Short mmCIF file of C-alpha atoms in Angstrom, two decimals:
data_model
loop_
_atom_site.label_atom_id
_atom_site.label_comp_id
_atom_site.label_asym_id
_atom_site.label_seq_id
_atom_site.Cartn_x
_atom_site.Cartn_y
_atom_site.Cartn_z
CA UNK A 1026 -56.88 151.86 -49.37
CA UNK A 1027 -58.08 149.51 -47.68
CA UNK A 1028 -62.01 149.38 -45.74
CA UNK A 1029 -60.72 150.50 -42.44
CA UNK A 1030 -58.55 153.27 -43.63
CA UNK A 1031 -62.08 153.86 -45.98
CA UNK A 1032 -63.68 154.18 -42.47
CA UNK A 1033 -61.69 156.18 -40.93
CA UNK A 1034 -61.40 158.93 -44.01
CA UNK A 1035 -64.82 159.04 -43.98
CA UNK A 1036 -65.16 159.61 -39.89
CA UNK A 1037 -62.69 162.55 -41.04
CA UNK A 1038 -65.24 163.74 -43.53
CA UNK A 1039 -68.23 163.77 -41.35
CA UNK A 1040 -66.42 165.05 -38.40
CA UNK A 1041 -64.77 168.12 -40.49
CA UNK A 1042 -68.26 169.02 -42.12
CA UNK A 1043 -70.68 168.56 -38.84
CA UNK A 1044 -68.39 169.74 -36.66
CA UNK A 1045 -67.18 173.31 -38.85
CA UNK A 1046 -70.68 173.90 -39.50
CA UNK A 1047 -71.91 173.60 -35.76
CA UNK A 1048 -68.42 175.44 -35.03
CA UNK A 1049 -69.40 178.19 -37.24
CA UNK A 1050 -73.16 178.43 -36.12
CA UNK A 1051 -72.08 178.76 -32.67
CA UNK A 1052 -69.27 181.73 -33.20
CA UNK A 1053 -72.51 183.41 -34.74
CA UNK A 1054 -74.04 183.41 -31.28
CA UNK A 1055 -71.34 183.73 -28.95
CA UNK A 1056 -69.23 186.59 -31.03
CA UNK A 1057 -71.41 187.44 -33.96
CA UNK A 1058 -69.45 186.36 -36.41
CA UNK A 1059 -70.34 184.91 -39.65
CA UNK A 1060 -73.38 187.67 -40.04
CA UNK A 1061 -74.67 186.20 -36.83
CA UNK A 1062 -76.00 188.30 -34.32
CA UNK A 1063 -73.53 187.52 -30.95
CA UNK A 1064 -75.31 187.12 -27.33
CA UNK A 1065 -77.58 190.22 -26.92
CA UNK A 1066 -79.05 189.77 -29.84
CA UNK A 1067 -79.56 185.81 -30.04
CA UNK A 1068 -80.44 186.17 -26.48
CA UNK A 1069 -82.79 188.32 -27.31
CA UNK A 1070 -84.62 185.49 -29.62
CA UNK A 1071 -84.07 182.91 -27.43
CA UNK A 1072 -86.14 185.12 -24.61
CA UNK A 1073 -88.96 185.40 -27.48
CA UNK A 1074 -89.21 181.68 -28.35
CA UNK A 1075 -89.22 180.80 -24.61
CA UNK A 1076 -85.74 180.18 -23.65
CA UNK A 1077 -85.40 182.03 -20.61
CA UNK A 1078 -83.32 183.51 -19.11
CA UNK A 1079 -82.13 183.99 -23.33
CA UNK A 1080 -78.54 185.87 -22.84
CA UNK A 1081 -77.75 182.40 -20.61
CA UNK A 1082 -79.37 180.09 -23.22
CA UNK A 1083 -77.50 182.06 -25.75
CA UNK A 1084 -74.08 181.29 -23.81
CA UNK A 1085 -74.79 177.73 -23.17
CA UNK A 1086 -76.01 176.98 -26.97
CA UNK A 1087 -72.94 178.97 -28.40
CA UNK A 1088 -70.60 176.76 -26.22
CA UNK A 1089 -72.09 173.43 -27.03
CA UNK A 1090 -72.33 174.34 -30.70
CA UNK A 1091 -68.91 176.55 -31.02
CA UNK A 1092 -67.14 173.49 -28.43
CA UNK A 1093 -69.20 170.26 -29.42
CA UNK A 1094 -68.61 171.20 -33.30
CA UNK A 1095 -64.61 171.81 -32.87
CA UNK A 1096 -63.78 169.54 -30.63
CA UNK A 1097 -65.69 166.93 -33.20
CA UNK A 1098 -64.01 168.45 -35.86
CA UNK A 1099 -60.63 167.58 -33.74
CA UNK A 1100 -61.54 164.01 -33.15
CA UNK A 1101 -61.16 165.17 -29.11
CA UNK A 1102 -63.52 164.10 -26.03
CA UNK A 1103 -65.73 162.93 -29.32
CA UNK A 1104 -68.30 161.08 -27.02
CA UNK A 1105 -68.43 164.49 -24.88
CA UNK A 1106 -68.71 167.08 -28.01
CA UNK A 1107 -70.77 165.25 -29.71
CA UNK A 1108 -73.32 164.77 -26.94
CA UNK A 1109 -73.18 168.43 -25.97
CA UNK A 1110 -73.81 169.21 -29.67
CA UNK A 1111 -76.63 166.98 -30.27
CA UNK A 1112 -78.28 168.32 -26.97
CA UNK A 1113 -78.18 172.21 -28.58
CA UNK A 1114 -79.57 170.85 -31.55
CA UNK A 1115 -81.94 169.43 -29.96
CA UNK A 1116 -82.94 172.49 -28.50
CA UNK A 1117 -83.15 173.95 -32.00
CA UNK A 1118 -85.58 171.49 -33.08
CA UNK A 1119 -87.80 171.76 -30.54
CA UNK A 1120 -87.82 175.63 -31.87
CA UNK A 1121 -89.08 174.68 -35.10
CA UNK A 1122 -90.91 171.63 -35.20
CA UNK A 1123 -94.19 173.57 -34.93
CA UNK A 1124 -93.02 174.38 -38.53
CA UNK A 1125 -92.81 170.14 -39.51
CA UNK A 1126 -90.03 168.79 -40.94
CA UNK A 1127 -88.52 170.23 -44.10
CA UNK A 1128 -86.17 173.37 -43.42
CA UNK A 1129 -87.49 174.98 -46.38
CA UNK A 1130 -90.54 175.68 -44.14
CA UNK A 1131 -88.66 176.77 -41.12
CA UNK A 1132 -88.62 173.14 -39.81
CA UNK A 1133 -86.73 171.08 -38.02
CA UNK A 1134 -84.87 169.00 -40.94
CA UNK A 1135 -81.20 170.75 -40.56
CA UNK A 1136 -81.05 171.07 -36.89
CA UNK A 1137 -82.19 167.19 -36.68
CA UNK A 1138 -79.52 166.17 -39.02
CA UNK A 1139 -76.86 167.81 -37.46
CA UNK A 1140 -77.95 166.37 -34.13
CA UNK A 1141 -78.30 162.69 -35.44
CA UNK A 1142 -74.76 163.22 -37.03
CA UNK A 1143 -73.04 164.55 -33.45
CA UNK A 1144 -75.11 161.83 -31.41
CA UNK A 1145 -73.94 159.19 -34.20
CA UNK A 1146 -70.16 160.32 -34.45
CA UNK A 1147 -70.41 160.30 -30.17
CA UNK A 1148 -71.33 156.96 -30.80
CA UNK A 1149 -68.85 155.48 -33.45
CA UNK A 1150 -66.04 157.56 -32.42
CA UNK A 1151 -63.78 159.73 -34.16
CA UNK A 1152 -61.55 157.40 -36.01
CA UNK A 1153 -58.07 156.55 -36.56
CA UNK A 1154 -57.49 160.17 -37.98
CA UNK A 1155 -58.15 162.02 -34.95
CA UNK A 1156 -56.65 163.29 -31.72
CA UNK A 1157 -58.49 160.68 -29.46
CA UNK A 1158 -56.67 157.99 -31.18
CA UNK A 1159 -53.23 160.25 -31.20
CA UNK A 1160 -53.61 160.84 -27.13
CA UNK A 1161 -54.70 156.92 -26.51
CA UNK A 1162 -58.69 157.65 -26.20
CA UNK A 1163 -57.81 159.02 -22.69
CA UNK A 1164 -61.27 160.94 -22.88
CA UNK A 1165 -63.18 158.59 -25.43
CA UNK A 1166 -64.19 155.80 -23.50
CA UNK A 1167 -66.78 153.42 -23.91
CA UNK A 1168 -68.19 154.10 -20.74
CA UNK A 1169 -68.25 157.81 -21.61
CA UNK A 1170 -70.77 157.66 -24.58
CA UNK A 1171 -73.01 156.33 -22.88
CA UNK A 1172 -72.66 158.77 -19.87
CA UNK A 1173 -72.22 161.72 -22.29
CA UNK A 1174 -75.44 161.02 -24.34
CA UNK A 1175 -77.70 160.37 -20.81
CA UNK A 1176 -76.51 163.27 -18.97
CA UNK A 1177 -77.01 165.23 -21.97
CA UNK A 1178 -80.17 164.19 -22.49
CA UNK A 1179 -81.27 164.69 -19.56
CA UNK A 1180 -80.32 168.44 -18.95
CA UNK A 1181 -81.53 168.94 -22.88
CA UNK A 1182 -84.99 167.03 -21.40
CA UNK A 1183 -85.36 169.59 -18.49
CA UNK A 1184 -84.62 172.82 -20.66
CA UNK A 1185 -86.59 171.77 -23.87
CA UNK A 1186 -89.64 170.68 -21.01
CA UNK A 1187 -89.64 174.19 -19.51
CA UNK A 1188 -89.43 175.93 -22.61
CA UNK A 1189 -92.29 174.20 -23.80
CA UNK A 1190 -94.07 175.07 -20.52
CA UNK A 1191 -93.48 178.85 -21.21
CA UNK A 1192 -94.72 178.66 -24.49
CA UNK A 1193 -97.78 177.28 -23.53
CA UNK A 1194 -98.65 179.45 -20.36
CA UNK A 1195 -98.19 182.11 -22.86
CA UNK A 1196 -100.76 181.05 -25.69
CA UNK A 1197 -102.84 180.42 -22.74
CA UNK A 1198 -106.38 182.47 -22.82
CA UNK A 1199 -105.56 182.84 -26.85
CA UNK A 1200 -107.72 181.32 -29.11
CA UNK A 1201 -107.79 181.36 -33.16
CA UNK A 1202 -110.81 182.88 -35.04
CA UNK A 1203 -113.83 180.81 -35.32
CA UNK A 1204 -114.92 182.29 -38.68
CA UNK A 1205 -112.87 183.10 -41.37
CA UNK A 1206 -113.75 187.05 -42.46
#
């Protein structure tokens, strides 16, 4: 084997694994599957941790995890599907960061990974095993990563900014104990 076909097996290998498991975490929301808990009841929780209106944040994670994660897993529109799923994980970590970084204390750690690994696979492309390079790269461009990862970023700026600003108006007037009893 020789380095590039070592390249491109190992594109495969990250695509396959970050793109099933963003697959599978988005069929959770959008149908419930997987023991998730489908879009009235992640709606639900993404009303309560300031993603509003939730059954519409719900939707629109589901379909840039379920659709970033397979089409990555594909090789297909890779700058596209791996923009759109770094953007919902983006908007995952901005759900747990108050928690710092290690997942085992509800932080931000896996939904950051995942993220960097969509953004980075936007970025290097899919890879010689793939359907971009089957079809020609007719929608992986180099123009389009670029594109992909701005526009992205900037709806995933807007939505993680308002969120934040909901969260906020609603500690507003709270205030922690001054003593300890």
């Amino acid at each position: 084997m020789t380095s590039f076909d070592r390249r491109d097996l190992g594109l495969l290998l990250l695509r396959l694994g970050a793109g099933g498991v963003l697959a599978a975490h988005g069929t959770q929301k959008l149908f419930g599957w997987f023991g998730g808990h489908g879009i009235e009841g992640t709606g639900a929780f993404m009303e309560s941790v300031g993603y509003a209106p939730g059954k519409a944040s719900a939707t629109a994670s589901g379909l840039a995890e379920t659709g970033g994660g397979a089409l990555l897993a594909l090789g297909l529109a890779t700058p596209a599907a791996g923009a759109a799923a770094a953007g919902a994980m983006a908007g995952a970590a901005a759900i747990h960061t108050p928690n710092g970084f290690f997942n085992t204390e509800g932080g931000y750690e896996y939904a950051a990974t995942l993220g960097l690994a969509a953004a980075g696979l936007a970025i290097a492309g899919p890879g010689r095993f793939s359907l971009d390079h089957a079809f020609g790269h007719v929608v992986d461009r180099g123009w389009m990563v670029p594109t992909a990862l701005a526009g992205t970023a900037a709806v995933t700026a807007v939505v993680v900014g308002l969120r934040t600003k909901r969260v906020r108006k609603e500690k507003e007037g709270e205030q922690d104990a001054l003593f300890e009893e």
